[in-house]
Short mmCIF file of C-alpha atoms in Angstrom, two decimals:
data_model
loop_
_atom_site.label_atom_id
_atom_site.label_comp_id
_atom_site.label_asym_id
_atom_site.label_seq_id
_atom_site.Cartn_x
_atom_site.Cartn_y
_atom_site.Cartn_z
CA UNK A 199 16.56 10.15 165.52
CA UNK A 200 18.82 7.95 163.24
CA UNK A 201 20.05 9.06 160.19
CA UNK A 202 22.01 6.99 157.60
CA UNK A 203 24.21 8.80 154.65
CA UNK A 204 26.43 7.00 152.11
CA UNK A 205 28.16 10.27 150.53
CA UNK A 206 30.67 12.47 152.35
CA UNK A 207 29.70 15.72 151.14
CA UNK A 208 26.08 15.32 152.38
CA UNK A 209 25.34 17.44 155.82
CA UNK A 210 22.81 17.68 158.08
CA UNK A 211 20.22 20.25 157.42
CA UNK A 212 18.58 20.68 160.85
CA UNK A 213 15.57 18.38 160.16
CA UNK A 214 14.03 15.39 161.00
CA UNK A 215 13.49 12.57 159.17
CA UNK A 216 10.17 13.08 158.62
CA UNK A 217 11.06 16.50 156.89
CA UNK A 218 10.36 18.92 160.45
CA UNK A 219 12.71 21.03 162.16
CA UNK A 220 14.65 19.37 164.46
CA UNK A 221 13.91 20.67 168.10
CA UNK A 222 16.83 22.94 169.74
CA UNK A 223 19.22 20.68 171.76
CA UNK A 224 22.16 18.88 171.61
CA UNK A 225 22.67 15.92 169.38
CA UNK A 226 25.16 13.03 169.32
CA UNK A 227 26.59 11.54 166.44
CA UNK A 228 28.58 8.39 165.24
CA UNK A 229 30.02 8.84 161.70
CA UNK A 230 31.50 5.76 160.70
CA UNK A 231 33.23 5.16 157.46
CA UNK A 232 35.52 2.71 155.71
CA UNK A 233 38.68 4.11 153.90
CA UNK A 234 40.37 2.97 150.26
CA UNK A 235 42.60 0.59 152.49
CA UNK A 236 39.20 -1.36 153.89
CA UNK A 237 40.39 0.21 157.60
CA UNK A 238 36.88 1.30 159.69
CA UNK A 239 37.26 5.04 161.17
CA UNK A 240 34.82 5.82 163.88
CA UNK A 241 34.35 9.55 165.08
CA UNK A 242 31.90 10.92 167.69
CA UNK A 243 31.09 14.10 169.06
CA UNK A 244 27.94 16.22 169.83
CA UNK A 245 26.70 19.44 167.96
CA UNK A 246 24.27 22.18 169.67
CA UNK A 247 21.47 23.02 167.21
CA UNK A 248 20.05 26.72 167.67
CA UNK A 249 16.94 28.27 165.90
CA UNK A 250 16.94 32.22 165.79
#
């Protein structure tokens, strides 16, 4: 799943891309962004999605 956001205030809402929930699991992501000074910042990390 790839998903591609230009503001900072925008979060993920547990569905696909095609509008479905996401399956439960663990997901990876790459935020990458480019500060006032031009300078790239990359973080990673994972997040655990769980459906009562």
């Amino acid at each position: 799943m790839f998903s591609h956001r230009t503001s900072v205030t925008t979060g993920w809402d547990g569905k696909t891309k095609g509008g479905n929930d996401a399956e439960d699991g663990v997901y990876y992501y790459i935020i990458e962004a480019t500060g006032f000074d031009d300078n790239v910042k990359t973080v990673t990390g994972f997040v655990q999605l769980i459906r009562g």
